[in-house]
Amino acid sequence: MQIAQLDYGDTDNPTALAIFVKTPGLSPVKTRLAATLGQEKAEELFLLCIRAIAAVAKQAQLQTQNQPSEIIPYWAIAEAEALDHPLWQNFSRLHTGAGNLGQRLDRVYRALRANHQRVILIGADSPQLTAQLLVSAATGINAKKSVICPTHDGGYALFGSQSNIPTSAWVNTPYSSAKTTNVFLRQLLPMIVIKLPPIGDIDHEADVLTICQEMRKIDLLPEQVELVDWCQRQLNLNLDLDSVHE
């Protein structure tokens, strides 16, 4: 697998954080969202989610620097030709390869496990993730325990482990389904997987309000505030922005 690696200096088997993304203009993004918002607004929102997730990942990296669980972010990019795209130059990059989501998750997890003790997989659909949650996930992973953060719709926003996950667990799980997390966890038995409280993810326009409401409960980074502000202006969401900015 092709990996474009940045130089992070000496690290002792740190935690790889893979952020699965597609590149606007090369692949359709947020197609279900675009069906109601239109492609332009859907892509704008996607890019704001990318900025927010990148800021959270960077903060988690800084908070764990030179620690045993140090977090090293990677963009896991759907298109091989996008490895040099300007959007993805702030972190190391790897191509997910072709195939369905299960095949791509399996491929990226295996590639990063070859060089890192722990691997955490996330997407860009839950921009309310926090550095604290990522750090807690990284420090909670050990030889006996993995971690998962389910989403309200039955999927998951985060999975982290240092175990060898069989390919069958990834490819035999149905994705974009209310059964995703439950089926995946059954595939992993008898592995112990710690379940974090479920959060929202953005698939449809109605999900945006849920995400922004969840953001009101956390200390936001500037990039997350920018996302909430955009949603308020562009989607006319009924939010108390004063509480968001506190």
PDB file of C-alpha atoms in Angstrom:
ATOM      1  CA  MET A   1       0.000   0.000   0.000  1.00  0.00           C
ATOM      2  CA  GLN A   2       1.268   3.456  -0.902  1.00  0.00           C
ATOM      3  CA  ILE A   3       1.850   5.630   2.178  1.00  0.00           C
ATOM      4  CA  ALA A   4       3.078   9.226   2.037  1.00  0.00           C
ATOM      5  CA  GLN A   5       4.740   9.553   5.440  1.00  0.00           C
ATOM      6  CA  LEU A   6       5.590  12.834   7.137  1.00  0.00           C
ATOM      7  CA  ASP A   7       8.603  12.956   9.439  1.00  0.00           C
ATOM      8  CA  TYR A   8       7.374  13.004  13.039  1.00  0.00           C
ATOM      9  CA  GLY A   9      10.751  12.200  14.558  1.00  0.00           C
ATOM     10  CA  ASP A  10      11.409   9.246  16.835  1.00  0.00           C
ATOM     11  CA  THR A  11       8.290   7.518  18.133  1.00  0.00           C
ATOM     12  CA  ASP A  12       7.934   4.202  19.933  1.00  0.00           C
ATOM     13  CA  ASN A  13       5.046   2.389  18.252  1.00  0.00           C
ATOM     14  CA  PRO A  14       2.562   5.252  18.592  1.00  0.00           C
ATOM     15  CA  THR A  15      -1.155   5.198  17.846  1.00  0.00           C
ATOM     16  CA  ALA A  16      -2.150   5.643  14.206  1.00  0.00           C
ATOM     17  CA  LEU A  17      -5.331   7.665  13.666  1.00  0.00           C
ATOM     18  CA  ALA A  18      -6.746   7.032  10.179  1.00  0.00           C
ATOM     19  CA  ILE A  19      -9.338   9.541   8.942  1.00  0.00           C
ATOM     20  CA  PHE A  20     -11.272   8.131   5.979  1.00  0.00           C
ATOM     21  CA  VAL A  21     -12.037  10.782   3.360  1.00  0.00           C
ATOM     22  CA  LYS A  22     -12.973  11.342  -0.268  1.00  0.00           C
ATOM     23  CA  THR A  23     -11.730  14.244  -2.364  1.00  0.00           C
ATOM     24  CA  PRO A  24     -14.320  16.700  -3.719  1.00  0.00           C
ATOM     25  CA  GLY A  25     -14.049  16.943  -7.472  1.00  0.00           C
ATOM     26  CA  LEU A  26     -12.604  13.438  -7.743  1.00  0.00           C
ATOM     27  CA  SER A  27     -15.364  11.509  -5.972  1.00  0.00           C
ATOM     28  CA  PRO A  28     -18.945  12.362  -5.052  1.00  0.00           C
ATOM     29  CA  VAL A  29     -19.141  13.429  -1.383  1.00  0.00           C
ATOM     30  CA  LYS A  30     -22.148  13.500   0.952  1.00  0.00           C
ATOM     31  CA  THR A  31     -24.511  12.343  -1.798  1.00  0.00           C
ATOM     32  CA  ARG A  32     -27.475  11.781   0.535  1.00  0.00           C
ATOM     33  CA  LEU A  33     -26.975  15.252   1.980  1.00  0.00           C
ATOM     34  CA  ALA A  34     -26.646  16.740  -1.505  1.00  0.00           C
ATOM     35  CA  ALA A  35     -30.033  15.291  -2.439  1.00  0.00           C
ATOM     36  CA  THR A  36     -31.706  17.917  -0.234  1.00  0.00           C
ATOM     37  CA  LEU A  37     -29.052  20.618   0.244  1.00  0.00           C
ATOM     38  CA  GLY A  38     -27.632  20.610  -3.269  1.00  0.00           C
ATOM     39  CA  GLN A  39     -24.101  19.624  -4.230  1.00  0.00           C
ATOM     40  CA  GLU A  40     -22.508  23.019  -3.536  1.00  0.00           C
ATOM     41  CA  LYS A  41     -23.714  23.290   0.057  1.00  0.00           C
ATOM     42  CA  ALA A  42     -23.048  19.609   0.714  1.00  0.00           C
ATOM     43  CA  GLU A  43     -19.434  20.029  -0.413  1.00  0.00           C
ATOM     44  CA  GLU A  44     -19.046  23.211   1.646  1.00  0.00           C
ATOM     45  CA  LEU A  45     -20.276  21.375   4.720  1.00  0.00           C
ATOM     46  CA  PHE A  46     -17.993  18.421   3.984  1.00  0.00           C
ATOM     47  CA  LEU A  47     -14.957  20.705   3.783  1.00  0.00           C
ATOM     48  CA  LEU A  48     -15.901  22.346   7.081  1.00  0.00           C
ATOM     49  CA  CYS A  49     -16.173  18.889   8.650  1.00  0.00           C
ATOM     50  CA  ILE A  50     -12.710  18.072   7.303  1.00  0.00           C
ATOM     51  CA  ARG A  51     -11.285  21.247   8.840  1.00  0.00           C
ATOM     52  CA  ALA A  52     -12.912  20.469  12.177  1.00  0.00           C
ATOM     53  CA  ILE A  53     -11.729  16.854  12.267  1.00  0.00           C
ATOM     54  CA  ALA A  54      -8.206  17.891  11.251  1.00  0.00           C
ATOM     55  CA  ALA A  55      -8.082  20.422  14.085  1.00  0.00           C
ATOM     56  CA  VAL A  56      -9.273  17.821  16.592  1.00  0.00           C
ATOM     57  CA  ALA A  57      -6.727  15.282  15.331  1.00  0.00           C
ATOM     58  CA  LYS A  58      -3.922  17.842  15.532  1.00  0.00           C
ATOM     59  CA  GLN A  59      -4.882  18.770  19.085  1.00  0.00           C
ATOM     60  CA  ALA A  60      -4.909  15.095  20.075  1.00  0.00           C
ATOM     61  CA  GLN A  61      -1.476  14.685  18.505  1.00  0.00           C
ATOM     62  CA  LEU A  62      -0.099  17.644  20.458  1.00  0.00           C
ATOM     63  CA  GLN A  63      -1.636  16.438  23.727  1.00  0.00           C
ATOM     64  CA  THR A  64      -0.008  13.013  23.384  1.00  0.00           C
ATOM     65  CA  GLN A  65       3.339  14.082  21.947  1.00  0.00           C
ATOM     66  CA  ASN A  66       6.242  11.955  23.241  1.00  0.00           C
ATOM     67  CA  GLN A  67       3.850   9.776  25.251  1.00  0.00           C
ATOM     68  CA  PRO A  68       3.502   5.988  24.822  1.00  0.00           C
ATOM     69  CA  SER A  69       0.066   6.472  23.259  1.00  0.00           C
ATOM     70  CA  GLU A  70       1.167   9.315  20.956  1.00  0.00           C
ATOM     71  CA  ILE A  71      -1.411   9.832  18.205  1.00  0.00           C
ATOM     72  CA  ILE A  72      -0.166  10.111  14.616  1.00  0.00           C
ATOM     73  CA  PRO A  73      -2.925  11.233  12.204  1.00  0.00           C
ATOM     74  CA  TYR A  74      -3.245   9.887   8.668  1.00  0.00           C
ATOM     75  CA  TRP A  75      -5.629  10.764   5.884  1.00  0.00           C
ATOM     76  CA  ALA A  76      -6.991   7.500   4.464  1.00  0.00           C
ATOM     77  CA  ILE A  77      -7.849   8.738   0.972  1.00  0.00           C
ATOM     78  CA  ALA A  78     -10.239   7.041  -1.430  1.00  0.00           C
ATOM     79  CA  GLU A  79      -8.394   8.147  -4.595  1.00  0.00           C
ATOM     80  CA  ALA A  80      -4.763   7.256  -5.328  1.00  0.00           C
ATOM     81  CA  GLU A  81      -4.362  10.381  -7.469  1.00  0.00           C
ATOM     82  CA  ALA A  82      -5.327  12.567  -4.488  1.00  0.00           C
ATOM     83  CA  LEU A  83      -2.343  11.695  -2.288  1.00  0.00           C
ATOM     84  CA  ASP A  84      -0.682  14.917  -3.443  1.00  0.00           C
ATOM     85  CA  HIS A  85      -3.873  16.990  -3.327  1.00  0.00           C
ATOM     86  CA  PRO A  86      -3.412  20.260  -1.370  1.00  0.00           C
ATOM     87  CA  LEU A  87      -6.317  19.359   0.916  1.00  0.00           C
ATOM     88  CA  TRP A  88      -4.437  16.445   2.464  1.00  0.00           C
ATOM     89  CA  GLN A  89      -0.903  17.743   2.999  1.00  0.00           C
ATOM     90  CA  ASN A  90      -1.093  18.451   6.745  1.00  0.00           C
ATOM     91  CA  PHE A  91      -0.934  14.765   7.759  1.00  0.00           C
ATOM     92  CA  SER A  92       0.611  11.564   6.448  1.00  0.00           C
ATOM     93  CA  ARG A  93      -1.472   9.956   3.734  1.00  0.00           C
ATOM     94  CA  LEU A  94      -2.340   6.517   2.448  1.00  0.00           C
ATOM     95  CA  HIS A  95      -4.616   5.256  -0.288  1.00  0.00           C
ATOM     96  CA  THR A  96      -7.446   3.035   0.900  1.00  0.00           C
ATOM     97  CA  GLY A  97      -7.355   0.994  -2.284  1.00  0.00           C
ATOM     98  CA  ALA A  98     -10.384  -0.135  -4.240  1.00  0.00           C
ATOM     99  CA  GLY A  99     -13.345  -2.172  -3.083  1.00  0.00           C
ATOM    100  CA  ASN A 100     -16.231  -1.747  -0.687  1.00  0.00           C
ATOM    101  CA  LEU A 101     -15.934  -0.060   2.700  1.00  0.00           C
ATOM    102  CA  GLY A 102     -15.187  -3.288   4.535  1.00  0.00           C
ATOM    103  CA  GLN A 103     -12.305  -4.084   2.193  1.00  0.00           C
ATOM    104  CA  ARG A 104     -10.901  -0.571   2.551  1.00  0.00           C
ATOM    105  CA  LEU A 105     -11.171  -0.591   6.345  1.00  0.00           C
ATOM    106  CA  ASP A 106      -9.392  -3.942   6.451  1.00  0.00           C
ATOM    107  CA  ARG A 107      -6.631  -2.768   4.120  1.00  0.00           C
ATOM    108  CA  VAL A 108      -5.923   0.457   6.005  1.00  0.00           C
ATOM    109  CA  TYR A 109      -6.067  -1.196   9.421  1.00  0.00           C
ATOM    110  CA  ARG A 110      -3.591  -3.877   8.367  1.00  0.00           C
ATOM    111  CA  ALA A 111      -1.220  -1.386   6.746  1.00  0.00           C
ATOM    112  CA  LEU A 112      -1.085   0.817   9.834  1.00  0.00           C
ATOM    113  CA  ARG A 113      -0.882  -2.096  12.280  1.00  0.00           C
ATOM    114  CA  ALA A 114       2.339  -3.095  10.532  1.00  0.00           C
ATOM    115  CA  ASN A 115       3.979   0.082  11.854  1.00  0.00           C
ATOM    116  CA  HIS A 116       1.937   1.071  14.899  1.00  0.00           C
ATOM    117  CA  GLN A 117       0.959  -0.672  18.096  1.00  0.00           C
ATOM    118  CA  ARG A 118      -2.587   0.732  18.051  1.00  0.00           C
ATOM    119  CA  VAL A 119      -4.872   1.912  15.232  1.00  0.00           C
ATOM    120  CA  ILE A 120      -7.942   4.137  15.492  1.00  0.00           C
ATOM    121  CA  LEU A 121     -10.272   4.517  12.508  1.00  0.00           C
ATOM    122  CA  ILE A 122     -12.664   7.452  12.098  1.00  0.00           C
ATOM    123  CA  GLY A 123     -14.410   9.294   9.277  1.00  0.00           C
ATOM    124  CA  ALA A 124     -15.318  12.925   8.684  1.00  0.00           C
ATOM    125  CA  ASP A 125     -19.027  12.511   9.449  1.00  0.00           C
ATOM    126  CA  SER A 126     -18.787  13.273  13.186  1.00  0.00           C
ATOM    127  CA  PRO A 127     -17.062  16.662  13.502  1.00  0.00           C
ATOM    128  CA  GLN A 128     -18.120  16.875  17.157  1.00  0.00           C
ATOM    129  CA  LEU A 129     -15.433  14.353  18.099  1.00  0.00           C
ATOM    130  CA  THR A 130     -12.988  15.810  20.604  1.00  0.00           C
ATOM    131  CA  ALA A 131      -9.293  15.431  21.247  1.00  0.00           C
ATOM    132  CA  GLN A 132     -10.166  14.204  24.736  1.00  0.00           C
ATOM    133  CA  LEU A 133     -12.219  11.351  23.282  1.00  0.00           C
ATOM    134  CA  LEU A 134      -9.423  10.386  20.871  1.00  0.00           C
ATOM    135  CA  VAL A 135      -6.837  10.444  23.654  1.00  0.00           C
ATOM    136  CA  SER A 136      -9.102   8.408  25.944  1.00  0.00           C
ATOM    137  CA  ALA A 137      -9.608   5.870  23.176  1.00  0.00           C
ATOM    138  CA  ALA A 138      -5.871   5.608  22.524  1.00  0.00           C
ATOM    139  CA  THR A 139      -4.998   5.147  26.192  1.00  0.00           C
ATOM    140  CA  GLY A 140      -7.861   2.682  26.712  1.00  0.00           C
ATOM    141  CA  ILE A 141      -6.699   0.285  24.008  1.00  0.00           C
ATOM    142  CA  ASN A 142      -4.579  -2.636  25.167  1.00  0.00           C
ATOM    143  CA  ALA A 143      -3.908  -6.259  24.305  1.00  0.00           C
ATOM    144  CA  LYS A 144      -7.237  -7.335  25.809  1.00  0.00           C
ATOM    145  CA  LYS A 145      -9.501  -4.380  25.055  1.00  0.00           C
ATOM    146  CA  SER A 146     -10.585  -2.493  21.944  1.00  0.00           C
ATOM    147  CA  VAL A 147     -12.918   0.509  21.778  1.00  0.00           C
ATOM    148  CA  ILE A 148     -15.860   1.566  19.619  1.00  0.00           C
ATOM    149  CA  CYS A 149     -17.996   4.711  19.506  1.00  0.00           C
ATOM    150  CA  PRO A 150     -21.405   3.858  18.024  1.00  0.00           C
ATOM    151  CA  THR A 151     -23.601   6.342  16.187  1.00  0.00           C
ATOM    152  CA  HIS A 152     -27.304   6.882  16.781  1.00  0.00           C
ATOM    153  CA  ASP A 153     -28.189   5.291  13.439  1.00  0.00           C
ATOM    154  CA  GLY A 154     -26.510   1.970  14.219  1.00  0.00           C
ATOM    155  CA  GLY A 155     -23.120   2.608  12.649  1.00  0.00           C
ATOM    156  CA  TYR A 156     -19.947   3.667  14.401  1.00  0.00           C
ATOM    157  CA  ALA A 157     -17.862   6.847  14.356  1.00  0.00           C
ATOM    158  CA  LEU A 158     -14.683   5.358  15.825  1.00  0.00           C
ATOM    159  CA  PHE A 159     -13.062   1.981  16.238  1.00  0.00           C
ATOM    160  CA  GLY A 160      -9.684   1.399  17.831  1.00  0.00           C
ATOM    161  CA  SER A 161      -7.684  -1.724  18.585  1.00  0.00           C
ATOM    162  CA  GLN A 162      -4.238  -3.265  18.736  1.00  0.00           C
ATOM    163  CA  SER A 163      -5.519  -6.763  17.984  1.00  0.00           C
ATOM    164  CA  ASN A 164      -5.329  -8.620  14.705  1.00  0.00           C
ATOM    165  CA  ILE A 165      -8.782  -8.189  13.186  1.00  0.00           C
ATOM    166  CA  PRO A 166      -9.734 -10.917  10.695  1.00  0.00           C
ATOM    167  CA  THR A 167     -10.631  -9.732   7.217  1.00  0.00           C
ATOM    168  CA  SER A 168     -13.952 -11.529   7.568  1.00  0.00           C
ATOM    169  CA  ALA A 169     -14.986  -9.204  10.411  1.00  0.00           C
ATOM    170  CA  TRP A 170     -14.648  -6.181   8.145  1.00  0.00           C
ATOM    171  CA  VAL A 171     -16.105  -7.578   4.940  1.00  0.00           C
ATOM    172  CA  ASN A 172     -19.005  -9.515   6.491  1.00  0.00           C
ATOM    173  CA  THR A 173     -20.350  -6.408   8.230  1.00  0.00           C
ATOM    174  CA  PRO A 174     -23.127  -4.485   6.442  1.00  0.00           C
ATOM    175  CA  TYR A 175     -22.382  -0.757   6.324  1.00  0.00           C
ATOM    176  CA  SER A 176     -24.835   2.160   6.190  1.00  0.00           C
ATOM    177  CA  SER A 177     -27.164  -0.089   8.161  1.00  0.00           C
ATOM    178  CA  ALA A 178     -28.877   0.056  11.537  1.00  0.00           C
ATOM    179  CA  LYS A 179     -27.149  -3.287  12.226  1.00  0.00           C
ATOM    180  CA  THR A 180     -23.567  -2.202  11.458  1.00  0.00           C
ATOM    181  CA  THR A 181     -22.183  -1.935  14.991  1.00  0.00           C
ATOM    182  CA  ASN A 182     -23.996  -4.984  16.372  1.00  0.00           C
ATOM    183  CA  VAL A 183     -22.951  -7.215  13.481  1.00  0.00           C
ATOM    184  CA  PHE A 184     -19.351  -5.970  13.631  1.00  0.00           C
ATOM    185  CA  LEU A 185     -19.143  -6.632  17.370  1.00  0.00           C
ATOM    186  CA  ARG A 186     -20.492 -10.158  16.884  1.00  0.00           C
ATOM    187  CA  GLN A 187     -17.804 -10.727  14.258  1.00  0.00           C
ATOM    188  CA  LEU A 188     -15.177  -9.708  16.827  1.00  0.00           C
ATOM    189  CA  LEU A 189     -16.238 -12.133  19.582  1.00  0.00           C
ATOM    190  CA  PRO A 190     -14.725 -13.105  21.993  1.00  0.00           C
ATOM    191  CA  MET A 191     -12.760  -9.833  21.843  1.00  0.00           C
ATOM    192  CA  ILE A 192     -13.657  -7.332  24.581  1.00  0.00           C
ATOM    193  CA  VAL A 193     -14.766  -4.048  23.004  1.00  0.00           C
ATOM    194  CA  ILE A 194     -15.518  -1.049  25.212  1.00  0.00           C
ATOM    195  CA  LYS A 195     -18.553   0.864  23.918  1.00  0.00           C
ATOM    196  CA  LEU A 196     -18.428   4.639  24.282  1.00  0.00           C
ATOM    197  CA  PRO A 197     -21.658   6.683  24.453  1.00  0.00           C
ATOM    198  CA  PRO A 198     -23.242   6.964  20.978  1.00  0.00           C
ATOM    199  CA  ILE A 199     -22.960  10.190  18.994  1.00  0.00           C
ATOM    200  CA  GLY A 200     -24.460  11.572  15.797  1.00  0.00           C
ATOM    201  CA  ASP A 201     -23.043  11.506  12.300  1.00  0.00           C
ATOM    202  CA  ILE A 202     -23.981  13.503   9.221  1.00  0.00           C
ATOM    203  CA  ASP A 203     -25.703  11.475   6.526  1.00  0.00           C
ATOM    204  CA  HIS A 204     -28.885  13.486   5.999  1.00  0.00           C
ATOM    205  CA  GLU A 205     -29.889  17.120   6.444  1.00  0.00           C
ATOM    206  CA  ALA A 206     -31.779  16.324   9.660  1.00  0.00           C
ATOM    207  CA  ASP A 207     -28.542  14.988  11.166  1.00  0.00           C
ATOM    208  CA  VAL A 208     -26.893  18.414  11.016  1.00  0.00           C
ATOM    209  CA  LEU A 209     -29.084  19.768  13.813  1.00  0.00           C
ATOM    210  CA  THR A 210     -28.235  16.762  15.986  1.00  0.00           C
ATOM    211  CA  ILE A 211     -24.514  17.320  15.431  1.00  0.00           C
ATOM    212  CA  CYS A 212     -24.734  21.018  16.258  1.00  0.00           C
ATOM    213  CA  GLN A 213     -26.757  20.308  19.395  1.00  0.00           C
ATOM    214  CA  GLU A 214     -24.102  17.841  20.527  1.00  0.00           C
ATOM    215  CA  MET A 215     -21.439  20.466  19.858  1.00  0.00           C
ATOM    216  CA  ARG A 216     -23.137  22.776  22.354  1.00  0.00           C
ATOM    217  CA  LYS A 217     -22.064  20.361  25.110  1.00  0.00           C
ATOM    218  CA  ILE A 218     -18.313  20.535  24.428  1.00  0.00           C
ATOM    219  CA  ASP A 219     -15.533  23.114  24.362  1.00  0.00           C
ATOM    220  CA  LEU A 220     -15.259  23.874  20.664  1.00  0.00           C
ATOM    221  CA  LEU A 221     -12.152  24.508  18.644  1.00  0.00           C
ATOM    222  CA  PRO A 222     -12.318  27.514  16.269  1.00  0.00           C
ATOM    223  CA  GLU A 223     -12.828  25.185  13.303  1.00  0.00           C
ATOM    224  CA  GLN A 224     -15.805  23.575  15.027  1.00  0.00           C
ATOM    225  CA  VAL A 225     -17.289  26.982  15.810  1.00  0.00           C
ATOM    226  CA  GLU A 226     -16.874  27.863  12.134  1.00  0.00           C
ATOM    227  CA  LEU A 227     -18.876  24.765  11.217  1.00  0.00           C
ATOM    228  CA  VAL A 228     -21.702  25.577  13.627  1.00  0.00           C
ATOM    229  CA  ASP A 229     -21.801  29.192  12.429  1.00  0.00           C
ATOM    230  CA  TRP A 230     -22.067  28.046   8.806  1.00  0.00           C
ATOM    231  CA  CYS A 231     -24.923  25.688   9.646  1.00  0.00           C
ATOM    232  CA  GLN A 232     -26.754  28.480  11.440  1.00  0.00           C
ATOM    233  CA  ARG A 233     -26.402  30.849   8.484  1.00  0.00           C
ATOM    234  CA  GLN A 234     -26.858  28.459   5.574  1.00  0.00           C
ATOM    235  CA  LEU A 235     -29.408  26.036   6.991  1.00  0.00           C
ATOM    236  CA  ASN A 236     -31.322  28.410   9.283  1.00  0.00           C
ATOM    237  CA  LEU A 237     -30.886  26.141  12.268  1.00  0.00           C
ATOM    238  CA  ASN A 238     -32.504  27.263  15.497  1.00  0.00           C
ATOM    239  CA  LEU A 239     -29.419  27.328  17.698  1.00  0.00           C
ATOM    240  CA  ASP A 240     -28.388  29.424  20.665  1.00  0.00           C
ATOM    241  CA  LEU A 241     -25.004  30.493  19.324  1.00  0.00           C
ATOM    242  CA  ASP A 242     -24.063  32.242  22.566  1.00  0.00           C
ATOM    243  CA  SER A 243     -23.945  28.870  24.301  1.00  0.00           C
ATOM    244  CA  VAL A 244     -21.902  27.427  21.426  1.00  0.00           C
ATOM    245  CA  HIS A 245     -19.308  30.177  21.695  1.00  0.00           C
ATOM    246  CA  GLU A 246     -18.921  29.985  25.466  1.00  0.00           C
TER     247      GLU A 246
END
